[in-house]
C-alpha positions as semicolon CSV with decimal commas, in nm:
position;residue;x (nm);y (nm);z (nm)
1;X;2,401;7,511;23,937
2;X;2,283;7,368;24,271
3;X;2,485;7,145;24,394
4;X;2,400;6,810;24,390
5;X;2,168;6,588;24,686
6;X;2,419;6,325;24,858
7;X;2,764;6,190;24,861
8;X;2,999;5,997;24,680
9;X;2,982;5,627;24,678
10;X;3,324;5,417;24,677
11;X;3,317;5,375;24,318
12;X;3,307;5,005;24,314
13;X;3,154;4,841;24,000
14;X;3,231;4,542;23,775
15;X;3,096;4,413;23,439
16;X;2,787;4,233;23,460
17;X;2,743;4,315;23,845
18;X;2,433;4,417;23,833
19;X;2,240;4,130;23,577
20;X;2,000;3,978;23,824
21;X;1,857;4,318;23,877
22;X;1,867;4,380;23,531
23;X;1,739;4,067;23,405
24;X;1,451;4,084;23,698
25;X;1,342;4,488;23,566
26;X;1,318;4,369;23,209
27;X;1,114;4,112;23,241
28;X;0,874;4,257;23,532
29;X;0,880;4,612;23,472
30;X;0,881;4,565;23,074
31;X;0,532;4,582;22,987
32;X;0,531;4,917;23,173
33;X;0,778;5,059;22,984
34;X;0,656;4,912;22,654
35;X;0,323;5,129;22,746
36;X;0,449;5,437;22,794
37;X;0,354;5,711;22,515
38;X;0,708;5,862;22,495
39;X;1,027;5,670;22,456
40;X;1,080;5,554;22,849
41;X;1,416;5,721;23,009
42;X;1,554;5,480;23,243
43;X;1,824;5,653;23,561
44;X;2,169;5,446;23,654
45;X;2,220;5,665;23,968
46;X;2,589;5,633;24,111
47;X;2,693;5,402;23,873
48;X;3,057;5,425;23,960
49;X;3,392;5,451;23,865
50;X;3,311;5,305;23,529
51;X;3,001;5,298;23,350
52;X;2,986;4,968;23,225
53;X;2,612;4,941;23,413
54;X;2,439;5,193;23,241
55;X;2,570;5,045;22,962
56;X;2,467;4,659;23,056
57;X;2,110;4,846;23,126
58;X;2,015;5,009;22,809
59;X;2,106;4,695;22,627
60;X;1,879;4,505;22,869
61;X;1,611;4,742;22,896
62;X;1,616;4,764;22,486
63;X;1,574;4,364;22,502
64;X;1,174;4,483;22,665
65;X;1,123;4,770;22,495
66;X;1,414;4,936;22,187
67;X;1,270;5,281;22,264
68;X;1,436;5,302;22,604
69;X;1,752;5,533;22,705
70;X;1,931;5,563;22,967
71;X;2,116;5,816;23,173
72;X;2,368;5,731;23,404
73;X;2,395;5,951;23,707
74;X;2,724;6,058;23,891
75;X;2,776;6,276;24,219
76;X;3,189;6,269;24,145
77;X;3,259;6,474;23,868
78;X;3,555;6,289;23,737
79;X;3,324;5,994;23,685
80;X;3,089;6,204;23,486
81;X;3,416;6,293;23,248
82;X;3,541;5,970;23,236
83;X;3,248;5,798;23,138
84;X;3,210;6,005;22,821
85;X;3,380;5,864;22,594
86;X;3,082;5,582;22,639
87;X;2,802;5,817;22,523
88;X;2,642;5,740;22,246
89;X;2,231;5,745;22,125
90;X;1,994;5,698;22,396
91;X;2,305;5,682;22,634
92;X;2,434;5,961;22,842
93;X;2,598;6,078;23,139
94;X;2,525;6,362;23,406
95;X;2,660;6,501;23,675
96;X;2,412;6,509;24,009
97;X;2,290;6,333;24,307
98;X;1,910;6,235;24,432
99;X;1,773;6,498;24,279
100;X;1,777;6,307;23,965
101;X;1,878;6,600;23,687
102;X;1,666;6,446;23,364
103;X;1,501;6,642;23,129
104;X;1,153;6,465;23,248
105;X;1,019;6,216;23,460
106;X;1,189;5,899;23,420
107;X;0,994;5,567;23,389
108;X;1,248;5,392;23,611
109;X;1,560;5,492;23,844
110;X;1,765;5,200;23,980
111;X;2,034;5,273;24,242
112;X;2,232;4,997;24,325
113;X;2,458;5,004;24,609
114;X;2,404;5,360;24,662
115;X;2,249;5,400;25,016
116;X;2,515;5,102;25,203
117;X;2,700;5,433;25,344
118;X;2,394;5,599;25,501
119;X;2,266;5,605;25,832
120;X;1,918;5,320;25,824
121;X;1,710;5,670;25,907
122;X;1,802;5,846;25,591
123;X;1,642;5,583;25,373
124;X;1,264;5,710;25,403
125;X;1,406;6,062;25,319
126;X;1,627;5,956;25,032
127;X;1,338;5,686;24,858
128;X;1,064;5,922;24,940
129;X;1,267;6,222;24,706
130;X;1,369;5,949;24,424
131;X;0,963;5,848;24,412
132;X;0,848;6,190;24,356
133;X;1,082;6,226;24,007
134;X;0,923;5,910;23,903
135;X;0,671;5,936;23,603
136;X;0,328;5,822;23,633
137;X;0,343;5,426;23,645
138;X;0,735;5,493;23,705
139;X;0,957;5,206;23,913
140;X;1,210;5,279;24,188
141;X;1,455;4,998;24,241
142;X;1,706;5,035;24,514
143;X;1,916;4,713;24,691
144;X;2,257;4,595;24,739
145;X;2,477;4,327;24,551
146;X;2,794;4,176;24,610
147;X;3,088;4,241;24,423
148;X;3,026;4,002;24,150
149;X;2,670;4,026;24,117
150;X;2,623;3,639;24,282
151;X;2,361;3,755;24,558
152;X;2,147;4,107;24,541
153;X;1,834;4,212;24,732
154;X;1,650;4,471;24,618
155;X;1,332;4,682;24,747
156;X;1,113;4,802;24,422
157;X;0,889;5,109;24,446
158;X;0,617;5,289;24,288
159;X;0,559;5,618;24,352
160;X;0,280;5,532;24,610
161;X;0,567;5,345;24,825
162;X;0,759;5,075;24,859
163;X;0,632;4,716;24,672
164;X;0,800;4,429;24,728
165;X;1,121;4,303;24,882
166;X;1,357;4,033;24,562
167;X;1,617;3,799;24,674
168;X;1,801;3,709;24,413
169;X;2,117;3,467;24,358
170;X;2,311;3,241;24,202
171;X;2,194;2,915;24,297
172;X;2,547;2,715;24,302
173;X;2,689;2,955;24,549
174;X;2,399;2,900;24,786
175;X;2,490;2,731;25,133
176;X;2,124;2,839;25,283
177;X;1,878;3,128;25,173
178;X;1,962;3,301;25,487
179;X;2,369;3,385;25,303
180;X;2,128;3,653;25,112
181;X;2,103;3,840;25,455
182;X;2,472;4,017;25,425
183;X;2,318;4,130;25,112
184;X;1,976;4,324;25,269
185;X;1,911;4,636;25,183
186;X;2,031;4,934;25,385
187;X;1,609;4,948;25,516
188;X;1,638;4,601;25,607
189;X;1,992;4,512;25,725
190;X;1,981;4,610;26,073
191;X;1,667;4,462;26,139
192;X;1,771;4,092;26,071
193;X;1,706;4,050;26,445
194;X;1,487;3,797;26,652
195;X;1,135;4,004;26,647
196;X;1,181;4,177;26,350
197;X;0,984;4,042;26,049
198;X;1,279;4,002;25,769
199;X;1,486;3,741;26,013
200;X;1,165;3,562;26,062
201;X;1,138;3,525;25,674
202;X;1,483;3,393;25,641
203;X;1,457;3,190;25,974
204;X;1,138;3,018;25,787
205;X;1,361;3,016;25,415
206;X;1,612;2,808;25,583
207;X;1,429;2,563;25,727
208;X;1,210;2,518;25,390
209;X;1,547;2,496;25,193
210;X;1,650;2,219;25,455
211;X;1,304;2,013;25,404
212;X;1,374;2,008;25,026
213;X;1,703;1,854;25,056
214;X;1,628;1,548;24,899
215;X;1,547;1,725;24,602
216;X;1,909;1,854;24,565
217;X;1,988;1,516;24,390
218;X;1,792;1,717;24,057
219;X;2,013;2,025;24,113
220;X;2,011;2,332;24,328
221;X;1,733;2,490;24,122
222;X;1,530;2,208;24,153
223;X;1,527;2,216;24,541
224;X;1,440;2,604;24,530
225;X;1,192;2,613;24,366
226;X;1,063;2,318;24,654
227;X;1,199;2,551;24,910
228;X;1,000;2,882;24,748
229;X;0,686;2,686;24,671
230;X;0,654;2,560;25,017
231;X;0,796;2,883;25,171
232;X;0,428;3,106;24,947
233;X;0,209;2,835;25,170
234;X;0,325;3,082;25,505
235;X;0,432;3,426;25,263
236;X;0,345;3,605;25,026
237;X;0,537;3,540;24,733
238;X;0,416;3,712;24,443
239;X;0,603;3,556;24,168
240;X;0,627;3,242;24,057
241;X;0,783;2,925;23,882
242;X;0,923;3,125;23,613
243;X;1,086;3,384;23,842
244;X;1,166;3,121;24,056
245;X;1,403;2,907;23,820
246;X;1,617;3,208;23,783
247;X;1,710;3,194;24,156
248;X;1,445;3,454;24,288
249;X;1,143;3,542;24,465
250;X;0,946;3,841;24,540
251;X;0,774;3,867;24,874
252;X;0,588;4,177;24,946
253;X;0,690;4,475;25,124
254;X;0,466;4,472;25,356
255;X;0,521;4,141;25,501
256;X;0,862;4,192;25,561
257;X;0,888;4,592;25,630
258;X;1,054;4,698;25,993
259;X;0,837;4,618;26,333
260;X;0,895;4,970;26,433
């Protein structure tokens, strides 16, 4: 057996962690799956210590389409072992790394909080070898959380390329949009600099979020949605209302990818 693409992650993974992204595949990337001929596989790669988010993901992903199954990927042995016990049908656990060791193409591979430990230049390399196991019509989701799943940003990708760029959070922990920055994915992090075009997006989120301060008096969603709607007249948002009340939006890649 070859041994597998990539390194160990910390390990660090809590119940419900990772719902936003969840909630946000189900919903947008359902009616793919629900299309697909064969039952749709769907990847957890590095899911951690414990595998409580593959298991949060198949029920999810069964929520859009009951046919789905997932397989929850693991560079550390021991997790592969330990997670086991938690197998059961259309759930299962491998050992391996980006290569993604599935049977077939899957229809969708989320890694969360996988690529905080690499270098900003090993990201092209890493998403360009997770696109090319995707299936025809296939999703790549890859971002970063914090520890309780409050705020996540997340890059989605076909296998043409990256998509769009999703800041999700939850809206009662929210001092300004621009909190989601400590959040950005590994692509994106560094680059939340004057002159780069991610820091102009949050400089421009901010100030939005202030002008809709009167709406606050309704509730925090209430002055988000203000914030997002006024923040598509200058971006391209390509979501909308119903997205939106969850405590997201969905800008496009390409607006916000690296200068350089």
């Amino acid at each position: 057996m070859n041994r597998p693409v990539g390194t160990a992650t910390r390990g660090t993974t809590n119940p419900n962690r990772l719902r936003r992204m969840d909630r946000w595949i189900a919903a947008v990337h359902g009616p793919a799956l629900r299309r697909s001929a064969a039952p749709p596989v769907a990847v957890d790669l590095g899911y951690g210590a414990a595998p409580w988010t593959a298991v949060e993901l198949l029920q999810r992903l069964r929520t859009a389409d009951p046919r789905c199954a997932v397989v929850g990927i693991e560079i550390d042995p021991a997790r592969v072992a330990a997670a086991a016990p938690w197998e059961r049908e259309g759930l299962a656990f491998r050992h391996g790394g980006f290569e993604v060791p599935t049977a077939g193409r899957p229809a969708l591979i989320r890694a969360a909080n996988v690529l905080r430990q690499y270098d900003e230049d090993e990201v092209a390399a890493v998403w360009s070898r997770l696109r090319g196991r995707l299936a025809p019509g296939g999703l790549l989701v890859e971002g970063t959380c914090d520890e309780i799943g409050r705020r996540h940003v997340w890059v989605a990708l076909g296998p043409e390329g990256p998509r769009s760029v999703t800041f999700a959070t939850r809206l009662g922990s929210l001092d300004r949009p621009s909190d989601l920055a400590e959040r950005l994915p590994k692509a994106l992090i560094h680059r939340n600099v004057p002159g780069e075009p991610v820091h102009t997006f949050l400089r421009d989120f901010d100030r939005a979020w202030a002008a809709a301060a009167p709406y606050a008096s309704l509730g925090a969603r209430q002055r988000w949605i203000r914030a997002v709607g006024d923040l598509a007249g200058d971006w391209p948002v390509t979501d909308d209302r119903r997205r939106w009340r969850q405590g997201e939006v969905t800008v496009t890649w390409s607006a916000l990818a690296p200068a350089a």
